Each structure stands twice: as C-alpha cells, then as structure tokens.
Amino acid sequence: MSWYDDWRDALLSRGAAAPDGLSSWNGSDPAQRFAVYSNNVLVSLRDALADTFPALRDHLGHETFSALALDYLCQHPPQSAILAHYGESFPSWLSEQTQWQLPNWCVDMARLERAYINSFHAADATVPSLSDWQSLLEDEEQLARCQPRLHPALQLIDVQYEILPLWAASQNAARSGYSLDHQGRLPEPQQRPHTLCVIREDQGVAVIELSTSSALALNGIAAGLSLQEALMPVDDEQLRIEMLAYWIRLPLFSALGVAA
C-alpha cells in the first residue's frame, strides 16, 4: 500500500493511529492534530449523509443513524468531491446490515431519499406542452407510433412498505424549522408493495404514489415500449383515457418521439 492509502485508511478509521512520517511546524504532537482532523472529516461526511437521508435519520433516531452512518463511511469513502453524490450505495449497503437489526422499511426509505436527491440534480429537459399532446392525440397514426422518453428527473421506486407518511412528516418538520427524533415512537409502516414516482416540478421535487396500472405502463415505456404498447394491458378504455390525462398534467416525459 502507498503512503496515500495509509493516510486515507487512518483518516477514515475511528481511533486509528496517525500514519508514519507526520510532523508539525511548531513541534506539537502530530498524532493529536491528526485525530482532530480525522474527527472533523468523519463528522462532515456523517452530516452529509444525514442531509441526504433526513427522514431515515428522524425515524431511526439521530443517535442510531449517526452510528450507522459512521460504519458506512468508514467502509465507503466518497469517490467524488461532490457530496450530493455521496451515499449512492447506502440503500444497498443497508440491506446487507444484519447486525443492526434495522426496521424492515429502512431500505425503502433510503431508496426514496436517494431518488429524491437524484431527481433534484438531474439534467434539465423540456416537458411536452399541451399543444404537443393535442397534436399527437389528433393523429391516431402518430399516437400509435409514439415512443415517449421519460424525463431525466423521473424516478420510479418499487417499495414494500407504506413509508410516505413518515417521509412527509420529516418534510413538514424541515419546512417548519424543527428536527424530528422519533426512534421507536411511531407505528411501524404496514407492508404493502406499491410504486412511488419521484418527479421534479417548478416548486421542487414531489413524490406521488402510482396506481398499479400506471406503474406497469411507465415501466414499460422506460423499457422501450411505445405508448400504445405500454397502455395495452389496461383493458378498460375509460381508465386508459383517464391515465393518459393524468400523465399529461405531470412532468413525466421529455419528448414525444414518433417511430418512423
């Protein structure tokens, strides 16, 4: 291992000895100064994770989340100087942590909060206008060949538990300027598989629950199906019309491509 590797490992290991070769300009103990610096780095990264996963922190409890975050960051140091990217692997890492005996809903919450950040920082793209949709709907041939592209900020998250009330409670608390610390105080979310849609609107990022039909159709479009193919499993024509009308009001797509 290089000296750089020794430095990094010591920096991200709680209580580790300072790497060899350190000295200070005024003759003070370099190990003590390194320990202070290491602590500052660990706390900064822990706080960055708390900023990305505030609802998880609020409902696990701040103390539990801090210990969990420190374990993660010691194993997974940042790979980018952009802290908004930090924690991409946190949800999958959580799913592997059996020693913590975490509530079953934690991974769903972490995936939702990571998707929220990804949606916020996603590339901009023009949303089709109402006139774009009107022109398409007036031409049955083009409508049949329409292959819309999902907006870069759209995130579809399949979850197993009803986490939205917990997430909304944290969002409301943050908007009101206070912090929650609800470890074990709220009822456990019920298990109910469903799909959440994370979208970026003018006023920020929103999270909505999709119907089973909408989730299936949007996942089909994400996989490359045409609009007609994606809606085909919906037998009820009126439901297809209502679903499409609902989609038109949301920033779900970035283009209404028509196959040649």
Coordinates of C-alpha atoms in Angstrom, one line a residue:
M1 CA 0.0 0.0 0.0
S2 CA 1.1 3.6 -0.7
W3 CA 1.5 6.3 1.8
Y4 CA -1.7 7.8 0.4
D5 CA -3.6 4.6 1.1
D6 CA -2.2 4.6 4.7
W7 CA -3.3 8.2 5.1
R8 CA -6.8 7.6 3.8
D9 CA -7.3 4.4 5.9
A10 CA -6.2 6.2 9.1
L11 CA -8.3 9.2 8.3
L12 CA -11.5 7.2 7.9
S13 CA -10.9 4.7 10.8
R14 CA -12.1 5.9 14.2
G15 CA -9.4 5.9 16.7
A16 CA -6.7 4.8 14.3
A17 CA -3.1 5.8 14.8
A18 CA -1.7 8.6 12.7
P19 CA 0.2 7.5 9.7
D20 CA 4.0 7.4 9.9
G21 CA 6.0 10.4 8.8
L22 CA 3.8 13.2 10.1
S23 CA 5.3 16.2 11.8
S24 CA 4.1 19.7 12.9
W25 CA 5.7 23.0 12.3
N26 CA 5.6 24.0 16.0
G27 CA 6.7 20.7 17.5
S28 CA 3.3 19.8 18.8
D29 CA 2.1 16.2 18.8
P30 CA 1.1 15.4 15.2
A31 CA -1.0 12.4 16.3
Q32 CA -3.2 14.6 18.3
R33 CA -3.6 17.1 15.5
F34 CA -4.3 14.3 13.0
A35 CA -7.0 12.9 15.4
V36 CA -8.8 16.3 15.4
Y37 CA -8.6 16.5 11.6
S38 CA -9.9 12.9 11.2
N39 CA -12.8 13.6 13.5
N40 CA -13.7 16.7 11.5
V41 CA -13.7 14.7 8.3
L42 CA -15.9 11.9 9.8
V43 CA -18.4 14.3 11.2
S44 CA -18.6 16.2 7.9
L45 CA -19.3 13.0 6.0
R46 CA -21.8 11.8 8.6
D47 CA -23.6 15.1 8.4
A48 CA -23.6 14.9 4.6
L49 CA -25.4 11.5 4.8
A50 CA -27.9 13.0 7.3
D51 CA -28.7 15.8 4.8
T52 CA -29.3 13.2 2.1
F53 CA -31.4 10.8 4.3
P54 CA -33.2 13.1 6.8
A55 CA -36.3 11.0 7.1
L56 CA -34.3 7.9 7.8
R57 CA -32.4 9.8 10.5
D58 CA -35.5 11.2 12.0
H59 CA -37.4 7.9 12.3
L60 CA -34.4 5.7 13.2
G61 CA -33.3 8.2 15.8
H62 CA -30.4 10.6 15.4
E63 CA -28.0 8.5 17.6
T64 CA -28.7 5.3 15.8
F65 CA -28.4 7.0 12.4
S66 CA -25.1 8.6 13.4
A67 CA -23.5 5.3 14.4
L68 CA -24.9 3.6 11.2
A69 CA -23.5 6.4 9.0
L70 CA -20.1 6.2 10.6
D71 CA -19.9 2.5 9.9
Y72 CA -20.9 3.1 6.3
L73 CA -18.5 6.0 5.6
C74 CA -15.5 4.1 7.1
Q75 CA -16.2 1.3 4.5
H76 CA -17.3 3.5 1.6
P77 CA -15.3 6.8 1.4
P78 CA -16.5 9.4 -1.1
Q79 CA -15.5 8.8 -4.7
S80 CA -16.3 12.3 -5.8
A81 CA -15.7 15.8 -4.4
I82 CA -19.5 16.5 -5.0
L83 CA -21.1 15.5 -1.7
A84 CA -24.5 15.4 -3.3
H85 CA -23.3 12.2 -5.0
Y86 CA -22.2 10.6 -1.7
G87 CA -24.4 7.8 -0.4
E88 CA -25.4 6.2 -3.8
S89 CA -24.6 2.8 -2.4
F90 CA -26.1 3.5 1.1
P91 CA -29.5 1.8 0.4
S92 CA -27.9 -1.4 -0.9
W93 CA -25.4 -1.4 2.0
L94 CA -28.3 -1.0 4.4
S95 CA -30.0 -4.1 3.0
E96 CA -26.9 -6.2 3.9
Q97 CA -26.6 -5.0 7.6
T98 CA -28.0 -7.9 9.6
Q99 CA -26.1 -7.0 12.8
W100 CA -28.0 -3.7 13.3
Q101 CA -31.5 -5.3 13.4
L102 CA -33.0 -2.4 11.4
P103 CA -36.7 -2.0 10.8
N104 CA -37.8 -3.6 7.5
W105 CA -38.9 -0.3 6.0
C106 CA -35.4 1.4 6.3
V107 CA -34.1 0.3 2.8
D108 CA -37.3 1.6 1.1
M109 CA -36.9 4.9 2.9
A110 CA -33.2 5.2 1.9
R111 CA -34.0 4.3 -1.7
L112 CA -36.7 7.0 -1.8
E113 CA -34.5 9.7 -0.3
R114 CA -31.6 8.8 -2.7
A115 CA -34.1 9.0 -5.6
Y116 CA -35.2 12.4 -4.3
I117 CA -31.6 13.8 -4.5
N118 CA -31.0 12.2 -7.9
S119 CA -34.2 13.8 -9.2
F120 CA -33.3 17.2 -7.8
H121 CA -29.9 17.2 -9.5
A122 CA -31.0 15.5 -12.8
A123 CA -30.4 17.2 -16.1
D124 CA -33.0 19.7 -17.3
A125 CA -35.3 18.8 -20.2
T126 CA -38.2 20.4 -21.9
V127 CA -41.6 18.9 -21.0
P128 CA -44.1 18.4 -23.9
S129 CA -46.6 21.2 -23.9
L130 CA -50.4 20.7 -24.0
S131 CA -50.4 21.7 -27.7
D132 CA -47.7 19.0 -28.3
W133 CA -50.1 16.4 -26.7
Q134 CA -53.1 17.8 -28.6
S135 CA -51.4 17.4 -31.9
L136 CA -50.4 13.9 -31.1
L137 CA -53.9 12.9 -29.8
E138 CA -55.5 14.3 -33.0
D139 CA -53.4 11.9 -35.2
E140 CA -54.2 8.3 -34.5
E141 CA -51.4 7.0 -36.7
Q142 CA -48.8 9.1 -34.9
L143 CA -50.3 8.2 -31.5
A144 CA -49.9 4.5 -32.3
R145 CA -46.2 5.0 -33.1
C146 CA -45.5 7.4 -30.2
Q147 CA -42.4 6.4 -28.1
P148 CA -42.2 9.0 -25.4
R149 CA -38.9 9.4 -23.4
L150 CA -39.2 9.6 -19.7
H151 CA -37.9 12.9 -18.1
P152 CA -34.3 12.6 -16.7
A153 CA -35.6 13.7 -13.3
L154 CA -38.3 10.9 -13.2
Q155 CA -37.5 8.2 -10.7
L156 CA -39.7 5.1 -10.3
I157 CA -39.2 3.3 -6.9
D158 CA -40.8 0.0 -6.1
V159 CA -41.3 -0.2 -2.3
Q160 CA -42.6 -2.8 0.1
Y161 CA -43.8 -0.6 3.0
E162 CA -46.0 2.4 3.4
I163 CA -43.2 4.9 4.0
L164 CA -44.8 8.1 2.6
P165 CA -46.4 9.2 5.9
L166 CA -43.0 9.0 7.7
W167 CA -41.3 10.8 4.8
A168 CA -43.9 13.5 4.7
A169 CA -43.6 14.1 8.5
S170 CA -39.9 14.8 8.1
Q171 CA -40.5 17.1 5.2
N172 CA -43.1 19.0 7.1
A173 CA -40.9 19.3 10.1
A174 CA -38.0 20.6 8.0
R175 CA -40.2 23.2 6.4
S176 CA -41.3 24.3 9.9
G177 CA -37.7 24.7 11.0
Y178 CA -37.5 21.9 13.6
S179 CA -36.0 18.4 13.6
L180 CA -37.6 15.2 14.5
D181 CA -36.0 12.4 16.6
H182 CA -38.7 9.7 16.6
Q183 CA -36.8 6.5 17.4
G184 CA -39.5 3.8 18.1
R185 CA -42.2 6.4 18.8
L186 CA -44.4 5.9 15.7
P187 CA -46.3 2.9 14.4
E188 CA -44.3 0.7 12.0
P189 CA -45.3 1.2 8.4
Q190 CA -47.5 -1.6 7.1
Q191 CA -46.3 -3.8 4.3
R192 CA -48.0 -3.1 1.0
P193 CA -46.0 -3.4 -2.2
H194 CA -46.5 -0.3 -4.5
T195 CA -44.6 2.1 -6.7
L196 CA -43.6 5.7 -5.9
C197 CA -42.9 8.2 -8.6
V198 CA -40.4 11.0 -7.9
I199 CA -40.7 14.0 -10.2
R200 CA -39.2 17.5 -10.3
E201 CA -41.8 20.3 -10.7
D202 CA -41.4 24.0 -10.7
Q203 CA -41.6 24.3 -6.9
G204 CA -39.2 21.4 -6.2
V205 CA -39.3 17.6 -6.1
A206 CA -42.6 15.8 -5.4
V207 CA -43.4 12.2 -4.6
I208 CA -46.6 10.5 -5.6
E209 CA -48.0 7.0 -5.4
L210 CA -48.8 5.4 -8.7
S211 CA -51.6 3.0 -9.4
T212 CA -50.6 -0.5 -10.4
S213 CA -51.6 0.2 -14.0
S214 CA -49.7 3.5 -14.2
A215 CA -46.6 1.9 -12.7
L216 CA -46.7 -1.0 -15.1
A217 CA -47.2 1.3 -18.1
L218 CA -44.5 3.7 -17.2
N219 CA -42.0 0.9 -16.5
G220 CA -42.9 -0.4 -20.0
I221 CA -42.1 3.0 -21.5
A222 CA -38.8 3.0 -19.6
A223 CA -38.1 -0.4 -21.2
G224 CA -38.7 1.0 -24.7
L225 CA -42.4 0.2 -25.3
S226 CA -44.5 2.6 -27.4
L227 CA -47.3 4.5 -25.7
Q228 CA -49.8 2.2 -27.3
E229 CA -47.9 -1.0 -26.2
A230 CA -47.5 0.3 -22.6
L231 CA -51.2 1.0 -22.3
M232 CA -52.3 -2.2 -23.9
P233 CA -52.6 -4.2 -20.7
V234 CA -55.2 -1.8 -19.4
D235 CA -58.4 -3.4 -20.6
D236 CA -60.7 -0.5 -19.6
E237 CA -60.7 2.2 -22.3
Q238 CA -62.0 4.9 -20.0
L239 CA -59.2 4.1 -17.5
R240 CA -56.6 4.4 -20.3
I241 CA -58.0 7.8 -21.2
E242 CA -58.0 8.9 -17.5
M243 CA -54.5 7.6 -17.0
L244 CA -53.2 9.5 -20.1
A245 CA -55.0 12.7 -19.0
Y246 CA -53.3 12.4 -15.6
W247 CA -49.9 11.8 -17.2
I248 CA -50.3 14.9 -19.4
R249 CA -50.6 17.1 -16.3
L250 CA -47.3 15.8 -14.8
P251 CA -43.7 16.4 -15.9
L252 CA -43.1 12.7 -16.8
F253 CA -41.7 13.0 -20.3
S254 CA -39.0 14.9 -22.1
A255 CA -40.1 14.1 -25.6
L256 CA -42.9 12.5 -27.6
G257 CA -40.9 10.6 -30.1
V258 CA -42.8 9.1 -33.0
A259 CA -41.2 6.0 -34.6
A260 CA -40.7 6.1 -38.4

